Coordinates of C-alpha atoms in Angstrom, one line a residue:
X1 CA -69.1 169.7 98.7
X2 CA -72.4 167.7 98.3
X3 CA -72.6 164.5 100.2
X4 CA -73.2 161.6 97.6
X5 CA -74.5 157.9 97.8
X6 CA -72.4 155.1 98.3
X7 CA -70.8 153.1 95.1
X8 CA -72.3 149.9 97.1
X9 CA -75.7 150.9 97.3
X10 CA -76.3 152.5 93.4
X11 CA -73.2 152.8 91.7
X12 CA -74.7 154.3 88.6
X13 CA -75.7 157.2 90.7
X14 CA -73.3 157.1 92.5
X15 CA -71.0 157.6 90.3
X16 CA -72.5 160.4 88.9
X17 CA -72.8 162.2 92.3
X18 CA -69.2 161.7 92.3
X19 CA -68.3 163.2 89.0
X20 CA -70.2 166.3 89.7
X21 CA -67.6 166.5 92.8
X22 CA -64.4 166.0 90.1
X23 CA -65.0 168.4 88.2
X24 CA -65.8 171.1 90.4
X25 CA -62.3 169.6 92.1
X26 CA -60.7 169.6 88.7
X27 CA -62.2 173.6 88.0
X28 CA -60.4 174.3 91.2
X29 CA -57.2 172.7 90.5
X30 CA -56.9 174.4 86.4
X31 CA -57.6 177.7 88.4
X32 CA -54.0 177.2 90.1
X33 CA -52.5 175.9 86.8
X34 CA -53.6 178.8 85.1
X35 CA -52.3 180.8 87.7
X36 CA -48.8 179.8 88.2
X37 CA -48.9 179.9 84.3
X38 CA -49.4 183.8 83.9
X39 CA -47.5 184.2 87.0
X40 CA -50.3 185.9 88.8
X41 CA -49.7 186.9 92.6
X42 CA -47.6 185.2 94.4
X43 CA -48.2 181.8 92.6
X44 CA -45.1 182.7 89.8
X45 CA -41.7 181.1 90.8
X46 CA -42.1 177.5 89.8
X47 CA -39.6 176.1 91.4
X48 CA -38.8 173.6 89.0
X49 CA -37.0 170.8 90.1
X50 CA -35.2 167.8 87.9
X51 CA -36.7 164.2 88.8
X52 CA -36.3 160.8 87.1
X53 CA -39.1 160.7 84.7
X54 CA -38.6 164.7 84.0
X55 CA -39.3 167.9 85.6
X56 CA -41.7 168.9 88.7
X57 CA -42.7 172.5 89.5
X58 CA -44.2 174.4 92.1
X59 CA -47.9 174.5 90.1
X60 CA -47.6 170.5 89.6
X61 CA -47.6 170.0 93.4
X62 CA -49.9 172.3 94.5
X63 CA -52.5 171.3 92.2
X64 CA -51.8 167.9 93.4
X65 CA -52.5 169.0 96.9
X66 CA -55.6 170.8 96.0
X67 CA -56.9 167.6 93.9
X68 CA -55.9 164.9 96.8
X69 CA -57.3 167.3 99.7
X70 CA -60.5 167.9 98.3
X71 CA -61.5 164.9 96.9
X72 CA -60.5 162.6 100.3
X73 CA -62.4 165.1 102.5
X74 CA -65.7 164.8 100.1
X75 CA -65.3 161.0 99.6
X76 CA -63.9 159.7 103.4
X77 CA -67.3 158.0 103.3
X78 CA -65.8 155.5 100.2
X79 CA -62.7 153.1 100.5
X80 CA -60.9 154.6 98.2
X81 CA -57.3 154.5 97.1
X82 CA -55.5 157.1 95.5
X83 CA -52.2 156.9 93.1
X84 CA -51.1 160.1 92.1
X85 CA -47.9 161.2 89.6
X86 CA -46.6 163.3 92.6
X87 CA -47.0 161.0 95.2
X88 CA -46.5 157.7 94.0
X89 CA -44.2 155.5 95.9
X90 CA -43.2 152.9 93.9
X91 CA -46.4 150.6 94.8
X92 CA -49.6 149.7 93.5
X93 CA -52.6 150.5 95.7
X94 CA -54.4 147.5 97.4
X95 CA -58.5 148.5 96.8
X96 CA -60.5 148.4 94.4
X97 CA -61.7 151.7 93.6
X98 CA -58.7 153.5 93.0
X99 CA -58.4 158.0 92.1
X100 CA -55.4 157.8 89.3
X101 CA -53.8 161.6 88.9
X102 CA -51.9 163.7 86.8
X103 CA -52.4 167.1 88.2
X104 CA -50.1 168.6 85.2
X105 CA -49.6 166.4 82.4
X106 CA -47.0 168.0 80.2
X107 CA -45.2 169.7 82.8
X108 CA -42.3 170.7 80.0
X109 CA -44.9 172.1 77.9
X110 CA -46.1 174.3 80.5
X111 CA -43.0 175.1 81.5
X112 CA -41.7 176.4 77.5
X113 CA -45.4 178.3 77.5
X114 CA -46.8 176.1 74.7
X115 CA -50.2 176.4 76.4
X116 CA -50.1 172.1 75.7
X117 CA -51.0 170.9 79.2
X118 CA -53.5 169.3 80.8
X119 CA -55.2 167.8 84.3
X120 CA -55.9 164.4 84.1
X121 CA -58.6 162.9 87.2
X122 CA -59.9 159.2 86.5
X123 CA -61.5 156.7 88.9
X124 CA -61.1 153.4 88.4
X125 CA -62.3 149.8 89.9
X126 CA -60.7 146.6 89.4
X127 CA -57.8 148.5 87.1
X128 CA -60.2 149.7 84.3
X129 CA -61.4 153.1 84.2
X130 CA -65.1 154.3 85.3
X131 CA -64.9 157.8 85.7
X132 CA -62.3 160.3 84.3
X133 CA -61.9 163.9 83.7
X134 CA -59.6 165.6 81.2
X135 CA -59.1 169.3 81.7
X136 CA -57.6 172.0 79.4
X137 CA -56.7 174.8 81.0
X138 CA -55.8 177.1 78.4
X139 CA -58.7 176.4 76.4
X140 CA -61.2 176.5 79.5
X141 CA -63.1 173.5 78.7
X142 CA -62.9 169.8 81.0
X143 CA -63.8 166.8 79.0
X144 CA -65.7 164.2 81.4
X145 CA -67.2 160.3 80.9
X146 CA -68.7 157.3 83.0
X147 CA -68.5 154.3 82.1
X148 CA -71.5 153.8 80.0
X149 CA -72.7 157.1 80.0
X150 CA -71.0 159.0 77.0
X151 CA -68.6 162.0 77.1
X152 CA -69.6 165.5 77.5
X153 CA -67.0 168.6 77.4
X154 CA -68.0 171.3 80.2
X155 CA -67.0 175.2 79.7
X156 CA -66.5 177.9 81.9
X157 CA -70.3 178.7 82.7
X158 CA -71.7 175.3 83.1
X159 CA -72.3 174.8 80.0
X160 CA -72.0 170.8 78.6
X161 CA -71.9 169.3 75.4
X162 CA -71.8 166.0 74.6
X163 CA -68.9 164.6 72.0
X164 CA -68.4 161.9 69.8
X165 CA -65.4 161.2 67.3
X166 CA -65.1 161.4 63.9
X167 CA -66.5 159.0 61.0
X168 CA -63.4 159.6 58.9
X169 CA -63.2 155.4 58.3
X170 CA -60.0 155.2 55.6
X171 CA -56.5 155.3 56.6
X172 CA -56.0 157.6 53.4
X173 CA -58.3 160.1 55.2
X174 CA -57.0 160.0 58.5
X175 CA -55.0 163.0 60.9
X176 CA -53.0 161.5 63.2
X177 CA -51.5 163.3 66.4
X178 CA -48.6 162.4 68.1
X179 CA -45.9 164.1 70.8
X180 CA -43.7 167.2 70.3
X181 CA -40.9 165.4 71.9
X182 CA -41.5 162.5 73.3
X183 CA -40.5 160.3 69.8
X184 CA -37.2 158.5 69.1
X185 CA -36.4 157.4 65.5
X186 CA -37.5 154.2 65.6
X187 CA -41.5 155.8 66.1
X188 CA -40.6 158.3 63.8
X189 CA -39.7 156.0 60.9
X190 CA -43.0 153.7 61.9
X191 CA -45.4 157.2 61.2
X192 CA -43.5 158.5 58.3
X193 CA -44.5 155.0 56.9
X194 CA -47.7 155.1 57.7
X195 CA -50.3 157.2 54.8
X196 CA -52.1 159.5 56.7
X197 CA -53.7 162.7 55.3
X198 CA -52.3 164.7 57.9
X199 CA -49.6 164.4 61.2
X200 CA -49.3 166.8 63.6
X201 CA -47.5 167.3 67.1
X202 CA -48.3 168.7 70.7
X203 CA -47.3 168.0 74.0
X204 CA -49.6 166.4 76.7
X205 CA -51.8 163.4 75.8
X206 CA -54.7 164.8 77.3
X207 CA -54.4 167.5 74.6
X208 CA -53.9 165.1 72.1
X209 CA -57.4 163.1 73.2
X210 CA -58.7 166.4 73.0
X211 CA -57.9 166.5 69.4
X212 CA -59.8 163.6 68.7
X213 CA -63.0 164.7 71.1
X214 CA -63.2 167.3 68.7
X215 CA -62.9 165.8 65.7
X216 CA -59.7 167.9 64.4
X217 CA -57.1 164.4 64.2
X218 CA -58.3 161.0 64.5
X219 CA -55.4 158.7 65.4
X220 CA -53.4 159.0 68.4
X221 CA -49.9 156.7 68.7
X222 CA -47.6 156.3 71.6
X223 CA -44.4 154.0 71.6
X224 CA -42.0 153.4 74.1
X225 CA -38.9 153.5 74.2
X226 CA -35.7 153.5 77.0
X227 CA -38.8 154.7 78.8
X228 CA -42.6 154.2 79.1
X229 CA -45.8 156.4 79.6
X230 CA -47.3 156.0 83.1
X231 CA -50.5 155.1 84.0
X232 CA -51.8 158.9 84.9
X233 CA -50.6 159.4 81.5
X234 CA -53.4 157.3 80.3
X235 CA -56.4 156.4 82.5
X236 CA -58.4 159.4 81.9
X237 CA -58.0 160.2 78.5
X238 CA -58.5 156.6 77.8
X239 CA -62.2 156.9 79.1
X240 CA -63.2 160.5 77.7
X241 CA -61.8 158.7 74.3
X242 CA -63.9 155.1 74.4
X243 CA -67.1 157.1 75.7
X244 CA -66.9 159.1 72.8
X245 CA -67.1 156.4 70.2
X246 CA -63.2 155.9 70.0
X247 CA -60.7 152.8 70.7
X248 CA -57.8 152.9 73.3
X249 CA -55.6 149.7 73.3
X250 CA -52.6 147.9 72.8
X251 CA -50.8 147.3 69.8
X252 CA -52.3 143.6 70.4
X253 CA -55.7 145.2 70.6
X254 CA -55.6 144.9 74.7
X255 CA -57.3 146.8 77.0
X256 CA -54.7 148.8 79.3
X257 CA -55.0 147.8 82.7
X258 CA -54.3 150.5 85.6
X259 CA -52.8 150.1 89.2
X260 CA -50.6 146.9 88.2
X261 CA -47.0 146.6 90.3
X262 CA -45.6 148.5 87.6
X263 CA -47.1 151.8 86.5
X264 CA -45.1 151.7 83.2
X265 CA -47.5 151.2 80.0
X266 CA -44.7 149.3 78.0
X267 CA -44.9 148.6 74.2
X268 CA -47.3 150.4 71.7
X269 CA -50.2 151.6 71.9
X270 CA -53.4 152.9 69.7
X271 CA -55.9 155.3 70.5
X272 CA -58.4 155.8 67.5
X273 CA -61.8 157.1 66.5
X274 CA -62.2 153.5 66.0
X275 CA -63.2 152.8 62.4
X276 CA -60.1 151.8 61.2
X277 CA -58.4 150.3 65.5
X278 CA -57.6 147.1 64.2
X279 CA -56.2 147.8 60.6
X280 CA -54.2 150.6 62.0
X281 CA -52.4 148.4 65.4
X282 CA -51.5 145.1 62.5
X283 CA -50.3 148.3 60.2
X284 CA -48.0 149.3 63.0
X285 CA -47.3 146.2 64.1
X286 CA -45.9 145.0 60.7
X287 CA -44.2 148.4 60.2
X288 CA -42.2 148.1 63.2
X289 CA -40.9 144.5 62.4
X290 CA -39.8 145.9 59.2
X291 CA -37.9 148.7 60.7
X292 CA -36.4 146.7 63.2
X293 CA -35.1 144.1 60.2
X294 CA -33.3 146.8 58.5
X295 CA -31.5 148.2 61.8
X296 CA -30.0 144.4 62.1

């Protein structure tokens, strides 16, 4: 690993230095994913095990281990802290700069062999994102942005391109994306009512930004329910998304914020190519009131 400058004396470069270390962390760790997913070598049993917020498997944790490992013995010159799905405790992390982690996001997905999975990296100061990295295993290609600095999409050989969302601007002409099976009826009946062109469904909301990075859906929408999306859930694609052109907030038109006491991203929330954020949040908004008048 390449030693890089610290965030106090040029963060912009910084920063950059620092990405360059991410993704070759996060090309590392979607090397193990893939191979516990083909069941290559000795990496096959995934020992899945049941925990509260779903299931865990063998690839989740070692690619957690790879991720934590490599990124604390390139960066020990930086005060970081580091809040990972797989090692979270049940407290928020007391700095500033904080490493926010899913090292498999849409562990059932990769379990049932959808190929819908996804590494999520982000770095964030003060509880907002400044550097994230989405990766996509099956489809080789990690998704990268700084803060200020656009989003690119990286391939196998190097190669980078940068992205930027769609211009679709009428709710009429709009694809939205949503989760295979994360959706109870009350979000159900919200997008039913809500006139899209076209809906469609996967697992891991990585993927889903993804979708929107490459112009194929447009509107993203999560709601929770007995249960919320965490914070790894969201950090990273949240950045890769608003780099590219796109919105990310609240169904109040909030920015998230990250590494609060509680890691649960209650309520709804909006992720958008951003022509149509704030027309689309009231629209939900006003749909769910409705919906939630006619179950009383």
């Amino acid at each position: 690993m390449p030693t890089v400058k610290s965030l106090a004396e040029n963060q912009s470069e910084a920063l950059a230095e620092i990405g360059a270390i991410a993704r070759q962390v996060g090309w590392g760790a979607i090397d193990i994913l893939r191979s516990y997913y083909r069941g290559d070598s000795n990496e096959g049993d995934l020992e899945i095990k049941d925990k509260k917020d779903g299931p865990v498997t063998a690839a989740d944790l070692a690619a957690n281990r790879h991720i934590l490992k490599n990124l604390q013995t390139a960066l020990s010159h930086e005060d970081f802290g580091y809040l990972s799905e797989e090692t979270y405790q049940g407290e928020s992390v007391a700095k500033d700069w904080v490493w926010i982690i899913d090292p498999l996001d849409g562990t059932r997905d990769f379990i049932n062999k959808t190929g819908e999975y996804a590494l999520h990296i982000a770095l964030t100061y003060k509880k907002r994102p400044m550097l994230a990295i989405v990766g996509i295993p099956e489809a080789e290609k990690l998704y990268f942005a700084i803060k200020g600095q656009g989003t690119f999409v990286e391939t196998r050989d190097g190669t980078q391109e940068p992205r930027r969302v769609s211009t679709r601007n009428q709710i009429e002409d709009l694809a939205m994306i949503a989760s295979r099976s994360h959706r109870d009826l009350r979000l159900n009946t919200m997008l039913e009512r809500m006139p899209f062109k076209e809906r469609h469904y996967m697992g891991s909301v990585g993927g889903k930004i993804s979708t929107i990075l490459e112009q194929k859906c447009d509107v993203y929408i999560s709601l929770s329910g007995k249960t919320a999306p965490k914070d790894w859930d969201f950090a990273a694609p949240e950045l890769v998304l608003t780099e590219a052109g796109g919105k990310f907030t609240s169904f109040e038109g909030n920015d998230l914020t990250y590494n609060n006491a509680d890691v649960s991203q209650w309520g709804g929330l909006m992720a958008s190519n951003g022509h149509c954020h704030q027309e689309l949040y009231t629209l939900a908004t006003n749909l769910l009131a409705e919906i939630d008048r006619e179950s009383t």
